[in-house]
Coordinates of C-alpha atoms in Angstrom, one line a residue:
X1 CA -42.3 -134.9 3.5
X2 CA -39.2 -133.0 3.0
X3 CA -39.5 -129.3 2.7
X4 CA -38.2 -128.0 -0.5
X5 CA -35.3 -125.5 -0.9
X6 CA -36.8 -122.1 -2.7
X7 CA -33.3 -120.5 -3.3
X8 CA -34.4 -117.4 -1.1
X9 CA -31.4 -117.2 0.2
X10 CA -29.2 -116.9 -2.8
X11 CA -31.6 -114.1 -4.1
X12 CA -30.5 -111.8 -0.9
X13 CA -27.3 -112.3 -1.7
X14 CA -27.5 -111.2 -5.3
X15 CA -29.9 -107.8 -3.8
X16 CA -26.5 -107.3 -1.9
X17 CA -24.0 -107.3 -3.6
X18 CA -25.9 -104.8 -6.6
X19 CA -26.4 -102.4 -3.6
X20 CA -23.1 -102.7 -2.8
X21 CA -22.4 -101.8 -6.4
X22 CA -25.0 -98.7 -6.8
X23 CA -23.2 -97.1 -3.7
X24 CA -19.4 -97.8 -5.1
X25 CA -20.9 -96.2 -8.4
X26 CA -21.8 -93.2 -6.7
X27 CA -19.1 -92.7 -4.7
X28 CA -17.1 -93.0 -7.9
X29 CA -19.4 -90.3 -9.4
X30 CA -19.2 -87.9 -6.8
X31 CA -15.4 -88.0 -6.6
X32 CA -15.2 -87.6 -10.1
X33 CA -17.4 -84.0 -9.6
X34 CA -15.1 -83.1 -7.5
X35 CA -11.6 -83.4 -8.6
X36 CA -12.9 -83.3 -12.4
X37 CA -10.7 -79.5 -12.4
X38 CA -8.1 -80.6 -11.4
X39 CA -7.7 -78.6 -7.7
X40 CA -10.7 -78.3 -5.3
X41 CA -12.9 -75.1 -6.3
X42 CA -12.3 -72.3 -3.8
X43 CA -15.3 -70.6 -2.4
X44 CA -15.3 -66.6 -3.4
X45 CA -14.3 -64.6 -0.9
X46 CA -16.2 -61.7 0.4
X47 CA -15.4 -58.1 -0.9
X48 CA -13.6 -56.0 1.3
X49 CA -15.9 -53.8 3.9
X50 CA -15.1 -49.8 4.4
X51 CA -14.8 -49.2 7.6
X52 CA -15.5 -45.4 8.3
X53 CA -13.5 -43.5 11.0
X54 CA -15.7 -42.6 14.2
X55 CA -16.6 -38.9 14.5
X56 CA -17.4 -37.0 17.7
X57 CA -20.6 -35.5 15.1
X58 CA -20.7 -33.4 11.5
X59 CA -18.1 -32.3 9.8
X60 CA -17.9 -28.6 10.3
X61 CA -17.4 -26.4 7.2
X62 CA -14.8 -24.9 5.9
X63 CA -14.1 -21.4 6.8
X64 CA -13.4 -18.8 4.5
X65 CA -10.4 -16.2 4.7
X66 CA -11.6 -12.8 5.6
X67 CA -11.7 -10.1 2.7
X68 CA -8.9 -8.5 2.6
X69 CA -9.8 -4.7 4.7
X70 CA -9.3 -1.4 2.5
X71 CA -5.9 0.2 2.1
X72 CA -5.5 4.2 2.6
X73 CA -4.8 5.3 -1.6
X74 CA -1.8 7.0 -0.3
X75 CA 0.0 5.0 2.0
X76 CA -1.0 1.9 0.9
X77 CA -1.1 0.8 4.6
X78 CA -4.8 -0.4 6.1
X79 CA -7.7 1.7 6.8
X80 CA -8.9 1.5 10.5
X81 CA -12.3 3.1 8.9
X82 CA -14.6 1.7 5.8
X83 CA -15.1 5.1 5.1
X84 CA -12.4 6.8 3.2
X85 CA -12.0 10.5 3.9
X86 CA -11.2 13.3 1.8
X87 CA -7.9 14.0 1.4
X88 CA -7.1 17.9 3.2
X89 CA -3.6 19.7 1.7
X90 CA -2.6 22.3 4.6
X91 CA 0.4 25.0 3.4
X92 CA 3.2 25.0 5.5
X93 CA 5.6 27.5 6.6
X94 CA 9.1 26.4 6.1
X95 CA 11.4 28.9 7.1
X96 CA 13.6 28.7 9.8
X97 CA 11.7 30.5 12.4
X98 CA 9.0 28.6 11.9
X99 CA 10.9 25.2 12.7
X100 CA 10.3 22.6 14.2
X101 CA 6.6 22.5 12.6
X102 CA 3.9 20.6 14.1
X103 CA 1.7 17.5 12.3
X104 CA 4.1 16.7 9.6
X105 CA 4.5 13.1 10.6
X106 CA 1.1 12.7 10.5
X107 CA 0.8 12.9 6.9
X108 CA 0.6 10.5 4.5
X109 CA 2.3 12.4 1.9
X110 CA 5.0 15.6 2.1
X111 CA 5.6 17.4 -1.1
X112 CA 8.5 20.9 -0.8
X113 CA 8.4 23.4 -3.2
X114 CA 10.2 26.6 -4.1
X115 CA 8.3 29.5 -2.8
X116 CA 9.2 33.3 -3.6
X117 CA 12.4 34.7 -1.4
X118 CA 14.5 31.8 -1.4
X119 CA 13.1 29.3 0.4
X120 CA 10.6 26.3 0.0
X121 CA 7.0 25.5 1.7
X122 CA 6.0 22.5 2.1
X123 CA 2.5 20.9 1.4
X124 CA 1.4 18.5 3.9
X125 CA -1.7 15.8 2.4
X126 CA -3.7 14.1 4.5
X127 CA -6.0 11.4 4.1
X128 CA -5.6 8.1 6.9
X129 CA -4.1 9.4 9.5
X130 CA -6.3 9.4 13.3
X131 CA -4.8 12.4 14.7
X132 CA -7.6 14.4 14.2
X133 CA -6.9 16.9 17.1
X134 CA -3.0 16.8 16.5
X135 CA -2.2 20.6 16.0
X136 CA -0.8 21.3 12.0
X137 CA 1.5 24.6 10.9
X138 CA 2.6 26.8 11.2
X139 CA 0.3 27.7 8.0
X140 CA 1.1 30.1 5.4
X141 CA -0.4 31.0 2.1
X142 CA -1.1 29.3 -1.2
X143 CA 0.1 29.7 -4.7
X144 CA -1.5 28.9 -8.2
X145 CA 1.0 26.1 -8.5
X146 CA 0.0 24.9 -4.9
X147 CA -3.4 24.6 -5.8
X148 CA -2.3 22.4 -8.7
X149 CA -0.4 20.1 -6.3
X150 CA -4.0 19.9 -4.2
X151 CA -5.9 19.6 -7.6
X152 CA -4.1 16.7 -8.1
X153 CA -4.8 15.0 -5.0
X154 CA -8.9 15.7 -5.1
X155 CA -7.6 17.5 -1.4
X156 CA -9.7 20.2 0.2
X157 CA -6.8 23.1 0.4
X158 CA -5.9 24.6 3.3
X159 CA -4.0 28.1 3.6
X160 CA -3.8 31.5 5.2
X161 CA -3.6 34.5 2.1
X162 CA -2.5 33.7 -0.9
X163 CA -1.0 35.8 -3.8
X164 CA -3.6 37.5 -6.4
X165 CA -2.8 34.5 -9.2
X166 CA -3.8 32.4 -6.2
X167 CA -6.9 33.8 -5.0
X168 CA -8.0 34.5 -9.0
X169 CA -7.5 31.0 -9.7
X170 CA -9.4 29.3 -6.4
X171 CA -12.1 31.9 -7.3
X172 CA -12.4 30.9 -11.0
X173 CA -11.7 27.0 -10.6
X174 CA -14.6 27.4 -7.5
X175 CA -11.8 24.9 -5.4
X176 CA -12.7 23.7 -2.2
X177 CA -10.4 25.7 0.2
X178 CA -10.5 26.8 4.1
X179 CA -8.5 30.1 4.5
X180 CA -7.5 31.5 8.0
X181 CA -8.4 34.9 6.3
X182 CA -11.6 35.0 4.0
X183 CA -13.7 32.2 4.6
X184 CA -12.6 29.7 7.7
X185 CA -11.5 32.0 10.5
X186 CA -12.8 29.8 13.2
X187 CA -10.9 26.6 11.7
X188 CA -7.5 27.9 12.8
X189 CA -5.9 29.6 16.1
X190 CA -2.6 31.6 17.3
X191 CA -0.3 29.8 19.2
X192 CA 1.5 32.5 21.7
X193 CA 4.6 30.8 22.0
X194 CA 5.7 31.8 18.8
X195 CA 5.8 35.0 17.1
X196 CA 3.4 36.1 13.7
X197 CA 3.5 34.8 11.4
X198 CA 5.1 32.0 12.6
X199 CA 2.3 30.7 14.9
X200 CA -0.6 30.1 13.2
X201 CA -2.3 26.2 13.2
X202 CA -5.1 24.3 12.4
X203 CA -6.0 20.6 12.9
X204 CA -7.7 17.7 11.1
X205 CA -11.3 18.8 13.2
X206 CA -11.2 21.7 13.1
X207 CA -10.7 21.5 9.3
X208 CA -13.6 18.8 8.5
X209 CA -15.5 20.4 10.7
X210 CA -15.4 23.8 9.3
X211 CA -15.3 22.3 5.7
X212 CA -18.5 20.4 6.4
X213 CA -20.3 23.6 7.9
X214 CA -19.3 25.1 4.3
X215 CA -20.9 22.4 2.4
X216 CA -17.9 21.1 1.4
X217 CA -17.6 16.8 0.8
X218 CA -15.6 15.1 3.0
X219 CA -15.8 11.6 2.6
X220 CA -13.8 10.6 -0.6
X221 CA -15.0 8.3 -3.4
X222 CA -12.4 5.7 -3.6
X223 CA -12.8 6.0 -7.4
X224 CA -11.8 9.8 -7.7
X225 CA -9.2 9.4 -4.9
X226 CA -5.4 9.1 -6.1
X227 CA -4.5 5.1 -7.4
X228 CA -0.9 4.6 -6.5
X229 CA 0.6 1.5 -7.3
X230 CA 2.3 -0.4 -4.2
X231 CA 4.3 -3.1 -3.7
X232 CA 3.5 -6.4 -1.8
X233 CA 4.4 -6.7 2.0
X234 CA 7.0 -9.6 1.1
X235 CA 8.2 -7.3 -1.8
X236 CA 8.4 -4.5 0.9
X237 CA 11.1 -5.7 2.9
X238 CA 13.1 -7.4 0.2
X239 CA 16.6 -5.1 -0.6
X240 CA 16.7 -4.4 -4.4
X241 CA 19.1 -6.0 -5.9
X242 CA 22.4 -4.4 -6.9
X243 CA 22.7 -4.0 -10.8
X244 CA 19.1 -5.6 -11.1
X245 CA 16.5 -5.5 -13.8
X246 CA 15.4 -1.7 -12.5
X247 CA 18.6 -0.5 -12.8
X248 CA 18.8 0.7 -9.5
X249 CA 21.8 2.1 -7.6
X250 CA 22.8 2.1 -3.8
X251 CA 21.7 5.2 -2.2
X252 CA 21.9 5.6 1.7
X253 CA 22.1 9.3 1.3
X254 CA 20.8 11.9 -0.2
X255 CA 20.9 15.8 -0.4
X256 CA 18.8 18.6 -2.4
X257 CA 19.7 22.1 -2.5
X258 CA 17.1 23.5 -4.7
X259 CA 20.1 25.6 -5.6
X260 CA 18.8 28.1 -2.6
X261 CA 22.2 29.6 -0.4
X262 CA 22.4 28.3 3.2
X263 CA 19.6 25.5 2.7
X264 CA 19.8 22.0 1.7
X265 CA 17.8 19.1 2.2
X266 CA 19.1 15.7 3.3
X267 CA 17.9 12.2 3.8
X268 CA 20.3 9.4 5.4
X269 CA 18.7 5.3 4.8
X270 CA 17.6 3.5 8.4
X271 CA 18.2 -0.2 7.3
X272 CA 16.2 -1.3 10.4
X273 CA 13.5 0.4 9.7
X274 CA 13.2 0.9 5.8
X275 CA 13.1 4.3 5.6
X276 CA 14.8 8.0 4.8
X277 CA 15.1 9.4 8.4
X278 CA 15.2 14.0 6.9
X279 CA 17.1 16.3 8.0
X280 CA 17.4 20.2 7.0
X281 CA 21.0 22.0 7.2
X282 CA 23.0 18.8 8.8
X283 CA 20.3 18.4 12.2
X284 CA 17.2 16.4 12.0
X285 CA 14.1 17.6 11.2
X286 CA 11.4 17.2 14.0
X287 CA 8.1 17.4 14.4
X288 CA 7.3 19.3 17.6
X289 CA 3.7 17.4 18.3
X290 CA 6.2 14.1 18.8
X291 CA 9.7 14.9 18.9
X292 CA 9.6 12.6 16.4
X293 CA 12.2 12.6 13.0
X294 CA 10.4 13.0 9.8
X295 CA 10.9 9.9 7.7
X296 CA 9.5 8.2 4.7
X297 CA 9.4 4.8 2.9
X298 CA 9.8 6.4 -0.3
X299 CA 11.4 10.0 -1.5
X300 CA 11.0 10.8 -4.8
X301 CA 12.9 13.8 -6.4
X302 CA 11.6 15.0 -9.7
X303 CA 12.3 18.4 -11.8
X304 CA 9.8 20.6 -13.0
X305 CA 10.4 24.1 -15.4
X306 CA 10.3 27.3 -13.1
X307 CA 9.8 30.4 -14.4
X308 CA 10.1 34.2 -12.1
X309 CA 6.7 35.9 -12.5
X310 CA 7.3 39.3 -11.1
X311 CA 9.8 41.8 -9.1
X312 CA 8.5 40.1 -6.0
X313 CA 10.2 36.9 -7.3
X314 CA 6.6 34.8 -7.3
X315 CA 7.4 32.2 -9.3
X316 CA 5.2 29.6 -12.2
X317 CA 6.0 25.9 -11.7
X318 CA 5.0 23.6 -14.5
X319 CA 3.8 20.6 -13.0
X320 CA 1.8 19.2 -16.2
X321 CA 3.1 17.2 -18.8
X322 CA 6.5 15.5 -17.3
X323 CA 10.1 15.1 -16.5
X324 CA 12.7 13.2 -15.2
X325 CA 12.6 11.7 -11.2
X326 CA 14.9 9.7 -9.0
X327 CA 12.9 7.0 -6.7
X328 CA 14.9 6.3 -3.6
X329 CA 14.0 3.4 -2.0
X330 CA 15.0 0.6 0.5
X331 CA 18.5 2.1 0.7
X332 CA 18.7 2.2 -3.6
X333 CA 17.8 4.8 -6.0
X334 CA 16.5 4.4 -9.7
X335 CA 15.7 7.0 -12.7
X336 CA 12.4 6.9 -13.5
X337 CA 10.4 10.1 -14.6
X338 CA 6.6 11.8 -13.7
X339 CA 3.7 12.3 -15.7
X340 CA 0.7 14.5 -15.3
X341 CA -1.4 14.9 -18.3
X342 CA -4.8 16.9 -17.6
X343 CA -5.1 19.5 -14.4
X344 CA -7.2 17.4 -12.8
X345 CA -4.8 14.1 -12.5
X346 CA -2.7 12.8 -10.0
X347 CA 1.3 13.1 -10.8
X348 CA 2.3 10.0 -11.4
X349 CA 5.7 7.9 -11.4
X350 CA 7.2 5.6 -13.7
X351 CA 10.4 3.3 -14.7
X352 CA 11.6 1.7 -17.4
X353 CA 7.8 1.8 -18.6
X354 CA 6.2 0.4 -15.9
X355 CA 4.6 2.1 -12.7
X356 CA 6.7 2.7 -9.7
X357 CA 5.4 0.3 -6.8
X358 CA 5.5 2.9 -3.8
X359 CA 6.5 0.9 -0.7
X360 CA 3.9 0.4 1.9
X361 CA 4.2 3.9 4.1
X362 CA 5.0 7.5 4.0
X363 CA 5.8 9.3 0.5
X364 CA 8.0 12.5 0.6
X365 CA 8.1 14.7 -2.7
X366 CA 10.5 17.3 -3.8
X367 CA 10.0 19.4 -6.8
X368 CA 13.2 21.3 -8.0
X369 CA 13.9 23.5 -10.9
X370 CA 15.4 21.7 -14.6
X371 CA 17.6 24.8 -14.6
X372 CA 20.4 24.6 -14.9
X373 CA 19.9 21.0 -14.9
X374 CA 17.9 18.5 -12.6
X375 CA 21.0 16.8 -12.1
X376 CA 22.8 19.7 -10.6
X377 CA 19.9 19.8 -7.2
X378 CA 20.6 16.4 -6.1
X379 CA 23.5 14.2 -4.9
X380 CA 23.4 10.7 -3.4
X381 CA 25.8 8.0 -2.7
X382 CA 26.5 4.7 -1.0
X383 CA 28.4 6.4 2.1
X384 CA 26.6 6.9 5.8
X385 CA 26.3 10.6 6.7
X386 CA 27.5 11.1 10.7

């Protein structure tokens, strides 16, 4: 018997060929997903990592700029010390025998002043300087007007005699003063080289010393002390500028008679060093502690009304109120005028309406007479002296 044909066979192809179909459909379907946007979809790329910069350990801080130190009120320069001392005003005798004086380039601020018998004293302030065993004088006696100028510094005032006005008026106004002859004998000595009373002299010390011993305060309160005005270091060393805002006028020289025969006063501009280099009669003026020439940063000139008080020619200066001033400095001069309202203020210095900026260093002050005019004591120009 013949074996009959089931068509297997056939059926295995047909199983084929619609697997061969399911996996072209597929194939078909996945490329589709793909392409279906048109470009092949990027993966997103990773954000950028911060990469921090290697360090040897923390960060240290920031440090801050010292506090500026304290400045001495009348020099404007800095204070070695945090204390601020008392400023001490010591007389001193001017007249010719009595030249060259000791201590005056110590201080931080020299004022000259008519005295009775035609010639000036001059009244030395000190407050910052270190030479505390630096011999001052010669020292002479004080006047009611003198006593004013140390009023006006807050200055325990030094002096040998005085006139009756004087004496009345430290009694009465119960000032702070050391004299060589009534109260502060030990504060002062004789010098033998020199002849009486040319030779007597004192020193910062011996001064504080003796002051303290009389009860007297002498460490300043910076708010009572004197409040100059001064001008920045850069400021300091600039030149003015000629025909400038301030009005200001070259002046290398300078000279101030005080109207007194025989005597005049004269101050010659050191461009390398920025100050007025004083001489008296045409020859320098030295201190005798140094050998040094009396300079200063700043000179200011200012008239104040005198009036004669008596046959022996002792003499009222008016140094309240105001008046006009020339401020020579850095080799230029300027009007300006001075102002002292009460007793008990500072003189003060102003131009064109605004406070004169001192320049960092020494201050010299001359007081002459408005009669006959305040024009008539002083001369300056743009010309070198020899």
């Amino acid at each position: 018997m013949t074996a009959r044909n089931t068509g297997l066979p056939g059926k295995k192809r047909c199983r084929r060929a619609a697997l061969l179909l399911l996996a072209g459909g597929l194939l078909a379907l996945t490329a589709g997903c793909s392409l279906g946007g048109g470009e092949e979809a990027q993966p997103p790329k990773p954000a950028p990592v911060k990469v921090q910069p290697e360090s040897d350990g923390p960060a240290e801080p920031a440090v801050p700029s010292p506090p500026p130190g304290p400045k001495a009120p009348l020099t404007g320069l800095p204070l070695g010390e945090t204390a601020l001392a008392r400023p001490v005003m010591v007389m001193i005798n001017n007249a010719p025998q009595a030249r060259p004086q000791s201590g005056l380039s110590d201080a931080d601020m020299l004022l000259e002043v008519l005295a009775e018998g035609e010639i000036t004293r001059l009244v030395a302030v000190y407050q910052s300087s270190p030479a505390v065993q630096n011999p001052i004088g010669p020292v002479r006696s004080i006047r009611p007007y003198f006593i004013e100028l140390g009023k006006s510094f807050g200055a325990i005032q030094v002096h040998a005699g005085g006139s009756p006005d004087g004496y009345a008026k430290l009694k009465k106004e119960r000032i702070d003063d050391m004299d060589e002859i009534t109260n502060a004998g030990p504060s002062f000595w004789r010098e033998k080289s020199r002849k009486a009373p040319h030779n007597l002299y004192t020193s910062l010390e011996k001064i504080r010393t003796g002051a303290e011993g009389r009860g007297f305060t002498v460490t300043g309160d910076a708010a009572l002390l004197p409040a100059y005005t001064f001008a920045s270091a850069d400021a300091a060393v600039q030149p003015v500028s000629a025909g400038g805002p301030d009005g200001s006028v070259e002046a290398l020289t300078l000279d101030v008679t005080f109207l007194v025969k025989g005597y005049k006063v004269g101050y010659r501009y050191e461009a390398g060093s920025g100050r007025y280099l004083r001489s008296i009669d045409g020859e320098p003026h030295h201190d005798l502690n140094n050998g040094s020439q009396l300079a200063a940063e700043n000179v200011i000139v200012m008239g104040a009304d005198h009036k004669v008080l008596d046959k022996e020619g002792r003499l009222d200066v008016k140094l309240t109120g105001g008046g006009e001033a020339l401020i020579f400095q850095k080799g230029r001069t300027q009007k300006g005028e001075w102002r002292r309202g009460a007793s008990s203020e500072a003189l003060k210095f102003a131009s064109g309406g605004k406070a004169v900026e001192l320049i960092p260093g020494r201050t010299h002050i001359l007081i002459v007479p408005n009669a006959p005019d305040f024009a008539s004591h002083v001369t300056y120009g743009p010309t070198t002296q020899p």
